[in-house]
Short mmCIF file of C-alpha atoms and ligand atoms in Angstrom, two decimals:
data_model
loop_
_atom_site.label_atom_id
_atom_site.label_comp_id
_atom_site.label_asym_id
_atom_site.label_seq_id
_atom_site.Cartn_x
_atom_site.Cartn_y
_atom_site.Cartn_z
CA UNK A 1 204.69 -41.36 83.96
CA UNK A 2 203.53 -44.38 82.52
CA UNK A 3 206.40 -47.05 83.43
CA UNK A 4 205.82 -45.37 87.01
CA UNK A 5 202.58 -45.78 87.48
CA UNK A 6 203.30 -49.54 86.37
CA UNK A 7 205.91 -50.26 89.05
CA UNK A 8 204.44 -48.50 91.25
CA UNK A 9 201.18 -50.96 90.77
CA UNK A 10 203.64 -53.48 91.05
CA UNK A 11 205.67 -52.44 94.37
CA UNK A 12 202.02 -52.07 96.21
CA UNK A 13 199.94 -54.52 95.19
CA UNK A 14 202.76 -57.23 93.55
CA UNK A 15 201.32 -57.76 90.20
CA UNK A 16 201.26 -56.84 86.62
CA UNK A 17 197.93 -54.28 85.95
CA UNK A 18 196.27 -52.96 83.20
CA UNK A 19 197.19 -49.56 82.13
CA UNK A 20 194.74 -46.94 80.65
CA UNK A 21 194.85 -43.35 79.53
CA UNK A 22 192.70 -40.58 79.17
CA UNK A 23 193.46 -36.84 78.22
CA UNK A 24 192.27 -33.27 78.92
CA UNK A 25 191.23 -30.98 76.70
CA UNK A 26 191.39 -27.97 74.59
CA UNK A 27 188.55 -25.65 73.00
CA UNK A 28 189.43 -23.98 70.10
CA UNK A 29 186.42 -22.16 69.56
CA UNK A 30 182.73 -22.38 70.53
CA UNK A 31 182.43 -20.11 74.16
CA UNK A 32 179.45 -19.82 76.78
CA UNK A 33 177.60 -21.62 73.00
CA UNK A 34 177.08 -25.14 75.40
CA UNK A 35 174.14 -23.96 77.57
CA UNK A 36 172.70 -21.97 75.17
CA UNK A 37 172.33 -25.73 72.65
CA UNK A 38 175.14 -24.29 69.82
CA UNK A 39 178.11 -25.77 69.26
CA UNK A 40 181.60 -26.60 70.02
CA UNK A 41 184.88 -27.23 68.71
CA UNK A 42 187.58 -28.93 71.20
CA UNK A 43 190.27 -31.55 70.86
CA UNK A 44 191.73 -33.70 73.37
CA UNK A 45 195.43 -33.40 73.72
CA UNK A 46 198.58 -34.82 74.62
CA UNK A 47 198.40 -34.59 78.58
CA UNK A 48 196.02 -37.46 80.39
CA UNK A 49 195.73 -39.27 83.97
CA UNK A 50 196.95 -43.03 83.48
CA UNK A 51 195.45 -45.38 85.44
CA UNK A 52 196.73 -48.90 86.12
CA UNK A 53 194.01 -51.18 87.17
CA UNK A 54 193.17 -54.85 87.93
CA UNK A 55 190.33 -56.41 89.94
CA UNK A 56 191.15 -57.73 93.82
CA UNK A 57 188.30 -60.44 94.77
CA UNK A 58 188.39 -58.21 97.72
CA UNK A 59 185.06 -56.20 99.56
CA UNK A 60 186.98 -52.75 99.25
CA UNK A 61 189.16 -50.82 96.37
CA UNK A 62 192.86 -49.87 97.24
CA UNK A 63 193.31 -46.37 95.98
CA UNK A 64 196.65 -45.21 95.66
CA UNK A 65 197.15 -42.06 93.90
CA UNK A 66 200.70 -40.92 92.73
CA UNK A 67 200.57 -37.13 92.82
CA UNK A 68 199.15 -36.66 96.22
CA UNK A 69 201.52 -39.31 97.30
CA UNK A 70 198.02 -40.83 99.55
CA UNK A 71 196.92 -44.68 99.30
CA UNK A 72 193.07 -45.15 100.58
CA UNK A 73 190.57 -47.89 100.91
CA UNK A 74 186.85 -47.54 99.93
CA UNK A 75 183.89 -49.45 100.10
CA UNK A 76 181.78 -49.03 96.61
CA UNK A 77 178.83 -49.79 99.02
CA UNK A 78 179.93 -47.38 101.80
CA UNK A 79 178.97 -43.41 102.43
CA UNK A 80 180.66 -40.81 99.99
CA UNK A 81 184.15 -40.45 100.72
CA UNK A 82 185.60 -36.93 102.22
CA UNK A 83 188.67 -36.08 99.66
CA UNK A 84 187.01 -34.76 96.30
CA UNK A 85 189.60 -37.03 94.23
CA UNK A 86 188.47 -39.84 95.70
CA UNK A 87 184.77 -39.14 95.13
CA UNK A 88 185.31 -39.24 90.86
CA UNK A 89 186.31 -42.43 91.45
CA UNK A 90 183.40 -43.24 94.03
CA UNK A 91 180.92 -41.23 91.60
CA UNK A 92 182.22 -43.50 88.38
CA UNK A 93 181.73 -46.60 89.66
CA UNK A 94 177.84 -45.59 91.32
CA UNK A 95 176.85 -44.15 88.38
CA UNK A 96 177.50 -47.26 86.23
CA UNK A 97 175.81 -49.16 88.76
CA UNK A 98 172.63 -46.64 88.73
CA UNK A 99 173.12 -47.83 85.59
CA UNK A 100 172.91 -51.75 86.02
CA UNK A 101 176.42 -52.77 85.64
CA UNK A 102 177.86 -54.65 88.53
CA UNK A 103 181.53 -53.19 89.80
CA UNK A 104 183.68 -55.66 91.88
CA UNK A 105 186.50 -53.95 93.96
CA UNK A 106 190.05 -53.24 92.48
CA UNK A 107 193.43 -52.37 92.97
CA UNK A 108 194.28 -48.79 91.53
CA UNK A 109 197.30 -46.59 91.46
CA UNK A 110 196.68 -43.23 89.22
CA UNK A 111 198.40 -40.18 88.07
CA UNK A 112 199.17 -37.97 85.12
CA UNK A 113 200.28 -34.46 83.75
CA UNK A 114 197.39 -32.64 83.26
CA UNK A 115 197.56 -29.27 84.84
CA UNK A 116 194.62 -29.00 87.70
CA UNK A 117 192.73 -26.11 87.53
CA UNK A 118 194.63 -24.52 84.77
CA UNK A 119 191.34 -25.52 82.27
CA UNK A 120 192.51 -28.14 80.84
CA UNK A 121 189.67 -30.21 82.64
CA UNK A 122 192.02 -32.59 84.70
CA UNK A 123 188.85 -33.96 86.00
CA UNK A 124 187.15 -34.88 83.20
CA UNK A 125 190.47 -36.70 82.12
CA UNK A 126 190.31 -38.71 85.81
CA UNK A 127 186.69 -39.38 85.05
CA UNK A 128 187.00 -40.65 81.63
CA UNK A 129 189.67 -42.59 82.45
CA UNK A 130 188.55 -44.57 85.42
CA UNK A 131 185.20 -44.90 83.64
CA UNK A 132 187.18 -46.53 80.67
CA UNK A 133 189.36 -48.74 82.61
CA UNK A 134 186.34 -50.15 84.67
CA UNK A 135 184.43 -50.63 81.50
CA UNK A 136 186.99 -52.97 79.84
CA UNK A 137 188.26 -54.72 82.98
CA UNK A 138 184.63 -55.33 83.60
CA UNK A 139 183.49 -55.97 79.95
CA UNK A 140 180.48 -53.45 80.96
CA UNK A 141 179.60 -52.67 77.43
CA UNK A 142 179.26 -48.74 78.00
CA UNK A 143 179.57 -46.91 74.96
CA UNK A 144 181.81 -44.00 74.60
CA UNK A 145 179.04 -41.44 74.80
CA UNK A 146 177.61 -42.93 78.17
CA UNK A 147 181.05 -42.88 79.45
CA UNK A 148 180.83 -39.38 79.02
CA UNK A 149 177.53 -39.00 80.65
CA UNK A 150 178.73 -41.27 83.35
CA UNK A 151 181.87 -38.85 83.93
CA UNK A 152 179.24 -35.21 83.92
CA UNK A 153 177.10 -36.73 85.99
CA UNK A 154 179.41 -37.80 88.63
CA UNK A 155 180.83 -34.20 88.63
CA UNK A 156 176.74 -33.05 88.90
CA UNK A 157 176.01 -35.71 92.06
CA UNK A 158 179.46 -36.44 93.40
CA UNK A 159 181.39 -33.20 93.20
CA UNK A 160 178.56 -30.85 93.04
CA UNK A 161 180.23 -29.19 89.78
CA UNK A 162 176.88 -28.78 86.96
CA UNK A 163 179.32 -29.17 84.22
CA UNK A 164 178.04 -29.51 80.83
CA UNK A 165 179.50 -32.44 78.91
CA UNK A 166 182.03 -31.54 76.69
CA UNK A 167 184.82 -31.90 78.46
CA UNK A 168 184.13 -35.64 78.99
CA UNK A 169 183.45 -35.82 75.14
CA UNK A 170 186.49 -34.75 74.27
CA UNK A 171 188.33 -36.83 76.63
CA UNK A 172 186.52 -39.68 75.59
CA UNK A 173 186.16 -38.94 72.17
CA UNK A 174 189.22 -37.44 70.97
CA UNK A 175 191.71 -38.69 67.89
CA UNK A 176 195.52 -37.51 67.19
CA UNK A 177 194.80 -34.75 64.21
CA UNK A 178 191.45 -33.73 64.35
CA UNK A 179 189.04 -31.56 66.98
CA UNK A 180 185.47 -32.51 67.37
CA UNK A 181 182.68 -30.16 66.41
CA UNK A 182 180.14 -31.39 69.08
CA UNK A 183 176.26 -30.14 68.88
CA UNK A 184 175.05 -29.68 72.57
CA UNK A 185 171.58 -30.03 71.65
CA UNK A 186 172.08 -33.39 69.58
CA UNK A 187 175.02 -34.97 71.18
CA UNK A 188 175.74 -35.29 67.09
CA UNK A 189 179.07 -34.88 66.45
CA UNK A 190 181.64 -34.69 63.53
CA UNK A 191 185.71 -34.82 63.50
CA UNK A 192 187.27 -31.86 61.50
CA UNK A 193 191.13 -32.06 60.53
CA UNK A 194 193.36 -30.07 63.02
CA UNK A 195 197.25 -30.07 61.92
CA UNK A 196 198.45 -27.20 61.62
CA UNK A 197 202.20 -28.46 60.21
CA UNK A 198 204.51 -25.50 61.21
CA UNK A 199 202.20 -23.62 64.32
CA UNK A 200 201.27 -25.09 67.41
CA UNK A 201 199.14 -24.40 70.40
CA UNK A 202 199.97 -22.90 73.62
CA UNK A 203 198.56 -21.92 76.74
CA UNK A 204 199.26 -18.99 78.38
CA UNK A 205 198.07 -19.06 82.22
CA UNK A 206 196.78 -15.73 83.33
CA UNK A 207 197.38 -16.54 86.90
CA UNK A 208 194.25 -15.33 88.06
CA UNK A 209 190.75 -16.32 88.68
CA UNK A 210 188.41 -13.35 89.60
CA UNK A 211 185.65 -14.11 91.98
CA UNK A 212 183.52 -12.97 89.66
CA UNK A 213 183.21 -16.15 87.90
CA UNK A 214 180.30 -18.16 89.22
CA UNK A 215 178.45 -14.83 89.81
CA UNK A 216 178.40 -13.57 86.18
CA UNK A 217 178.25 -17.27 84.90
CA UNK A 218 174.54 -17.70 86.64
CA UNK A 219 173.93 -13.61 85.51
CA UNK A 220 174.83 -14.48 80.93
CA UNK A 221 172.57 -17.69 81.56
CA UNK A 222 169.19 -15.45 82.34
CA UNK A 223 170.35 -13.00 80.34
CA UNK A 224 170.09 -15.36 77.12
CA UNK A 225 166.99 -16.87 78.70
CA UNK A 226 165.73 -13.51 78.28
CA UNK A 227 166.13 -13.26 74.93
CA UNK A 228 164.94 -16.15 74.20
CA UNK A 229 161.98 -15.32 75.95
CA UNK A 230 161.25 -12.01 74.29
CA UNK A 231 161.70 -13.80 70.82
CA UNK A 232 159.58 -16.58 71.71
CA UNK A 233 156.44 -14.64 72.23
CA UNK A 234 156.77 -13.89 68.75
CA UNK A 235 158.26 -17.47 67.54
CA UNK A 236 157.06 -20.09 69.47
CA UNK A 237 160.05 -22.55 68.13
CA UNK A 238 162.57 -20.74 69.31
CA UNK A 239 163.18 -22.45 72.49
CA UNK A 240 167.22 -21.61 72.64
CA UNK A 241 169.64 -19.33 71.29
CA UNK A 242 170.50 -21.98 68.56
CA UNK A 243 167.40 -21.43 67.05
CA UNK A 244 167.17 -17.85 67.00
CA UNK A 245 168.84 -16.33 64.00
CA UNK A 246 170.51 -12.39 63.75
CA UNK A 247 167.44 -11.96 61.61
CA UNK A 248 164.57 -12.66 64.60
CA UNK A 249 166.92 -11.10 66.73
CA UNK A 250 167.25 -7.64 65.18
CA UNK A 251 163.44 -7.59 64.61
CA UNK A 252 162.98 -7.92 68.36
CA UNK A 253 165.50 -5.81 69.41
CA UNK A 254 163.40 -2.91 70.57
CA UNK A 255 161.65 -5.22 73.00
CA UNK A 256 164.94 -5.74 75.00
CA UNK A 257 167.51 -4.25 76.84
CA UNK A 258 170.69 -3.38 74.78
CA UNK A 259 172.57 -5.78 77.26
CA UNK A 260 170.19 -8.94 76.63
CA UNK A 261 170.97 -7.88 73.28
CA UNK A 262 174.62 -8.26 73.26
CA UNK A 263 174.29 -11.49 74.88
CA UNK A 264 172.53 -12.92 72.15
CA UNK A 265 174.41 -11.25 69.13
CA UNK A 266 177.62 -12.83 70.50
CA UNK A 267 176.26 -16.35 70.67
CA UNK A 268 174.52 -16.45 67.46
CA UNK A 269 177.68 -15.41 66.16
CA UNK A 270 180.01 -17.43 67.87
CA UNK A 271 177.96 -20.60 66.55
CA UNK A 272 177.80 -19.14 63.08
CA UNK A 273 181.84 -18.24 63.79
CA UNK A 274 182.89 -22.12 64.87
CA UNK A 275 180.66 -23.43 61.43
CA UNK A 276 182.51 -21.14 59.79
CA UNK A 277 185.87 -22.09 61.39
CA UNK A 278 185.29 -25.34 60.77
CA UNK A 279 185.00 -25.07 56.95
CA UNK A 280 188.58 -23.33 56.79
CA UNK A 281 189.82 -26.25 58.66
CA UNK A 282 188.51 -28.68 56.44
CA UNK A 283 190.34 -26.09 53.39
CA UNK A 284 193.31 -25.90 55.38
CA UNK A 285 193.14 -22.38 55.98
CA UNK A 286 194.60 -21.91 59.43
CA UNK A 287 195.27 -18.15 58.82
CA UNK A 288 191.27 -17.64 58.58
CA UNK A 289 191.07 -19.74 61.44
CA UNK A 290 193.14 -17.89 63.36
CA UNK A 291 191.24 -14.98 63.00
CA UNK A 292 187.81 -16.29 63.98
CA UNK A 293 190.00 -17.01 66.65
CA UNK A 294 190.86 -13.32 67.84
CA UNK A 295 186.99 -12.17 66.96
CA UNK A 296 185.58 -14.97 69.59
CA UNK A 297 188.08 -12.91 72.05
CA UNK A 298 186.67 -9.31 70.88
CA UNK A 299 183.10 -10.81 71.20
CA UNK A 300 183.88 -12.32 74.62
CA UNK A 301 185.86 -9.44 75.88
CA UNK A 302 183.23 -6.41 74.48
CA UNK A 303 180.04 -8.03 73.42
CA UNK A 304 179.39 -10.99 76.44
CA UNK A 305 181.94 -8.58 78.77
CA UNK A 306 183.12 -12.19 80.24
CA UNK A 307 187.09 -11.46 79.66
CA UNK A 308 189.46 -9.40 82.02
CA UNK A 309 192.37 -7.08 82.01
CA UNK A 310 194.80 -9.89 82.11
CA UNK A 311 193.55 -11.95 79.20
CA UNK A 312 193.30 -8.71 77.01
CA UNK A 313 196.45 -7.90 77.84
CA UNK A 314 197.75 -11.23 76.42
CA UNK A 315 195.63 -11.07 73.33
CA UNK A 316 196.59 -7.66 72.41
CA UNK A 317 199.87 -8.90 72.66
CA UNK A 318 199.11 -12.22 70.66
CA UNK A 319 197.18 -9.61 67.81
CA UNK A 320 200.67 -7.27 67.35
CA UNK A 321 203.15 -10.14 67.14
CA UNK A 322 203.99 -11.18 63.58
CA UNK A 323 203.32 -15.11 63.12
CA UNK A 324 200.75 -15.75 65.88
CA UNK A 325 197.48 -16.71 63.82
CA UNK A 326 194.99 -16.45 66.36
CA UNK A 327 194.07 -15.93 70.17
CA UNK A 328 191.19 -16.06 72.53
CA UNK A 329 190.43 -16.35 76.42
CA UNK A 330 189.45 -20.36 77.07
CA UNK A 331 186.94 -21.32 79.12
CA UNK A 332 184.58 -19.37 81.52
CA UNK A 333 186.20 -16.12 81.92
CA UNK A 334 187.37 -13.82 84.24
CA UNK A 335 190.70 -15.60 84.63
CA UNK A 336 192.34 -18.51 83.42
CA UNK A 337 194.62 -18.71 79.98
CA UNK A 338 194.67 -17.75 76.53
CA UNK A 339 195.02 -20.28 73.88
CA UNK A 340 196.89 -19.29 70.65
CA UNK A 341 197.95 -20.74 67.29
CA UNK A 342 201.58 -19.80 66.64
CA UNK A 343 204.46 -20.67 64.60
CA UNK A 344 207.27 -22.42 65.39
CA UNK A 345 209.47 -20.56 64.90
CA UNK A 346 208.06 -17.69 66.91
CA UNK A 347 207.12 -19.80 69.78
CA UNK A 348 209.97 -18.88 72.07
CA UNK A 349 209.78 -15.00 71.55
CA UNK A 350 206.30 -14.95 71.60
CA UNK A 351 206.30 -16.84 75.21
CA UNK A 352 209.36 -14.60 76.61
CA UNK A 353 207.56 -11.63 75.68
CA UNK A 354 203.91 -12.30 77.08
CA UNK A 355 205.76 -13.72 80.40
CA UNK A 356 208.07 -10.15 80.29
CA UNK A 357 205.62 -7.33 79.77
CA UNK A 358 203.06 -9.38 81.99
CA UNK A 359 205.04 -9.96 84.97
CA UNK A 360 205.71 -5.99 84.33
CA UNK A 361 202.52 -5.09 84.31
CA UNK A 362 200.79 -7.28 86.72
CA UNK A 363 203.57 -9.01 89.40
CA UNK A 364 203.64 -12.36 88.46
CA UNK A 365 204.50 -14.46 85.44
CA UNK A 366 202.10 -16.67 83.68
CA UNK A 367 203.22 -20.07 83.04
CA UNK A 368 203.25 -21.60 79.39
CA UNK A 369 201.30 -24.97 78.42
CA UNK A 370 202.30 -26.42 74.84
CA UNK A 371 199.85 -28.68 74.06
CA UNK A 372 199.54 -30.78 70.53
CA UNK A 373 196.24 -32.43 69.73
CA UNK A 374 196.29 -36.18 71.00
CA UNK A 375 194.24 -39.20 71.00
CA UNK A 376 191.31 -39.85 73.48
CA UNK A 377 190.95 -42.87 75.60
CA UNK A 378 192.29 -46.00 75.58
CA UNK A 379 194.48 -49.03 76.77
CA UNK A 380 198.46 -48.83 76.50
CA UNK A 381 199.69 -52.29 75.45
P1 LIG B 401 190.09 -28.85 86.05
O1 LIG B 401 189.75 -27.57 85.37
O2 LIG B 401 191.52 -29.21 85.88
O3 LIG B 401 189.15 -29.95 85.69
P2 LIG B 401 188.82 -29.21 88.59
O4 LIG B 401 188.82 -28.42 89.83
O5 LIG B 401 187.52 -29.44 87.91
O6 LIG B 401 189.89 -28.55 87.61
O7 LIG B 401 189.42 -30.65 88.87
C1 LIG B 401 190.60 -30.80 89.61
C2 LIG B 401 190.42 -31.92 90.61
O8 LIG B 401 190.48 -33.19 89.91
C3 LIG B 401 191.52 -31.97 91.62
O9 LIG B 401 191.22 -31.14 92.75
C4 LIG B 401 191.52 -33.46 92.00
O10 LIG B 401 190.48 -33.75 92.91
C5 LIG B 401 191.19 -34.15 90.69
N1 LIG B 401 192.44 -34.46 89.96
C6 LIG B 401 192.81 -33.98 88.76
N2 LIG B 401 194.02 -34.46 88.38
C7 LIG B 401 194.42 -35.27 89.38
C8 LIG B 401 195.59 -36.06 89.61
N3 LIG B 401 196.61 -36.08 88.73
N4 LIG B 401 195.67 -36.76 90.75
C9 LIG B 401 194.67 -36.72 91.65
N5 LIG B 401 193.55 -36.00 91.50
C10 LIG B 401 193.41 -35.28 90.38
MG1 LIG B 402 187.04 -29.83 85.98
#
């Protein structure tokens, strides 16, 4: 990919380019914790968009990306453009401006082998990696963590996606052996080892996104508001679910619905759960790991009632096969894939066996990611 990207720069616009990568993502642990302040644990990994990149002394940018096979012109000081990929690039380059950096036009020719839509957050990886690129061919002197608010905020005014900002973190933030355990409510953040010599990390795509997604998404987020309302009256300082403890929650419970109460009890133990998590990384202990892994699942799937028939039917698998550690639904819900820690040596089997009694059960055959943790951005010399 990269060498093509290169010549391809080269056959279009006749001249050497930078080249820049950045990756997408994985969570290992930490889900629907973001909006409610808590915490979150994901690494970037080993799949990125590469851009190749040099200014033109020209009014408009020549566009050209590789995997929709499409060249375009735009005019940084023109109307939005119509094609969403287009637009990250568009939204990059305003938002540093909003921000009081000046952004000449530029030759461009980008592509990678991230999966889109698979939740791997391709889009964060095209953010962070135009917003990198611009910032050293530019000398803008953007820190990593405004790069990352660049890249959410051009999904929130560009794209119209209110993504929260981990995603761009990780891409942004990431190093080869390590995930980062990112507080939403500081922006603090602290790199915990991840190398798990002998297991590795795959995907397994579920195939499916129910419709139910954006509907129940909008439906958890009052329901933890209303917890943290009922508590509040009580406890003025508890403003979010990160500061409500099982403690003040169980001495309120009789003041909410069982449902608001479930809601809360899973996130105030999913944040206790990824703290937890983290300390048997930093020991080494991926089999304990593993297992916080399959509890965020059984707290996702009964307690926040966010998972789906397909994704249980993967974990169950994942929780009878000898040598997988751990398993959860990643992301949202409702559909997408199930990330597990797995040995080596089982990999294969493990894979053929998910893909045969799920194609059985449901008609079609969900596709397998392998993904190793990776470095985030930077410049390929
Ligand atoms: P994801 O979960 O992968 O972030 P999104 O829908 O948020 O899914 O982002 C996918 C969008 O990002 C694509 O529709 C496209 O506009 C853009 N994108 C991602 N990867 C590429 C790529 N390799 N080439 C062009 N556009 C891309
Ligand atoms: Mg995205």
């Amino acid at each position: 990919m990269k060498t093509k990207i290169q010549e391809e720069f080269k056959r279009r616009f006749g001249d050497e380019a930078r080249l820049f990568a950045s990756p997408g993502r994985v969570n290992l642990i930490g889900e629907h914790t973001d909006y409610n302040l808590g915490f979150v644990l994901p690494g970037a990994i080993d799949k990125a968009i590469y851009v190749a990149i040099k200014p033109n002394n020209d009014k408009v940018c020549r566009i050209y990306s590789i995997d929709y096979d499409t060249q375009v012109e735009i005019d940084l000081a023109g109307p939005l453009p119509k094609a969403q990929w287009v637009r990250y690039i568009y939204g990059v380059a305003h938002e540093m401006m909003k921000r009081g950096a000046t952004v000449p036009a530029f030759d461009c020719v980008f592509g990678g082998d991230v999966p889109l839509g698979a939740g791997l957050s391709s889009s964060a990886a095209l953010e962070s990696a135009v917003g990198f690129a611009l910032n050293e061919i530019y000398g803008l002197g953007f820190d990593r963590k405004t790069l990352a608010q660049i890249g959410q905020m051009t999904e929130h005014n560009y794209v119209g996606v209110r993504c929260g900002i981990m995603d761009q973190f990780a891409s942004l933030f990431g190093q080869k052996g390590h995930v980062i355990r990112l507080d939403c409510r500081s922006l603090d953040y602290a790199m915990v080892p991840f190398d798990p010599t002998g297991y590795r990390l795959v995907l397994l795509d579920s195939m499916v996104k129910h419709s139910l997604a954006s509907s129940e998404y909008n439906i958890r987020r009052t329901q933890c508001e209303t917890g943290v309302a009922v508590v509040s009256r009580h406890i003025p300082a508890v403003v979010s679910l990160r500061d409500m403890t099982q403690d003040m929650l169980d001495t309120y419970k009789d003041e909410m619905e069982e449902v608001v109460y479930r809601r809360c009890n899973y996130v105030i133990n999913e944040n206790e759960r990824l703290l937890d998590g983290c300390t048997a990384l930093a020991q080494g202990d991926y089999a304990l790991f593993g297992k916080k892994m399959f509890a965020t699942h059984d707290g996702l799937s009964h307690d926040y009632e966010v998972s789906c028939a397909e994704l249980d039917f993967i974990v169950d698998i994942a929780r009878a096969t000898d040598g997988v550690l751990g398993a959860r639904m990643m992301g949202g819900g409702f559909g997408g894939c199930v990330i597990s820690l797995v040995r080596d040596t089982i990999h294969d089997s493990y894979v053929n066996e998910v893909q045969e009694k799920f194609t059985q059960k449901f008609g079609k055959t969900p596709r397998s990611i392998d993904v190793v943790i990776g470095d985030g951005a930077h410049e390929i010399k």
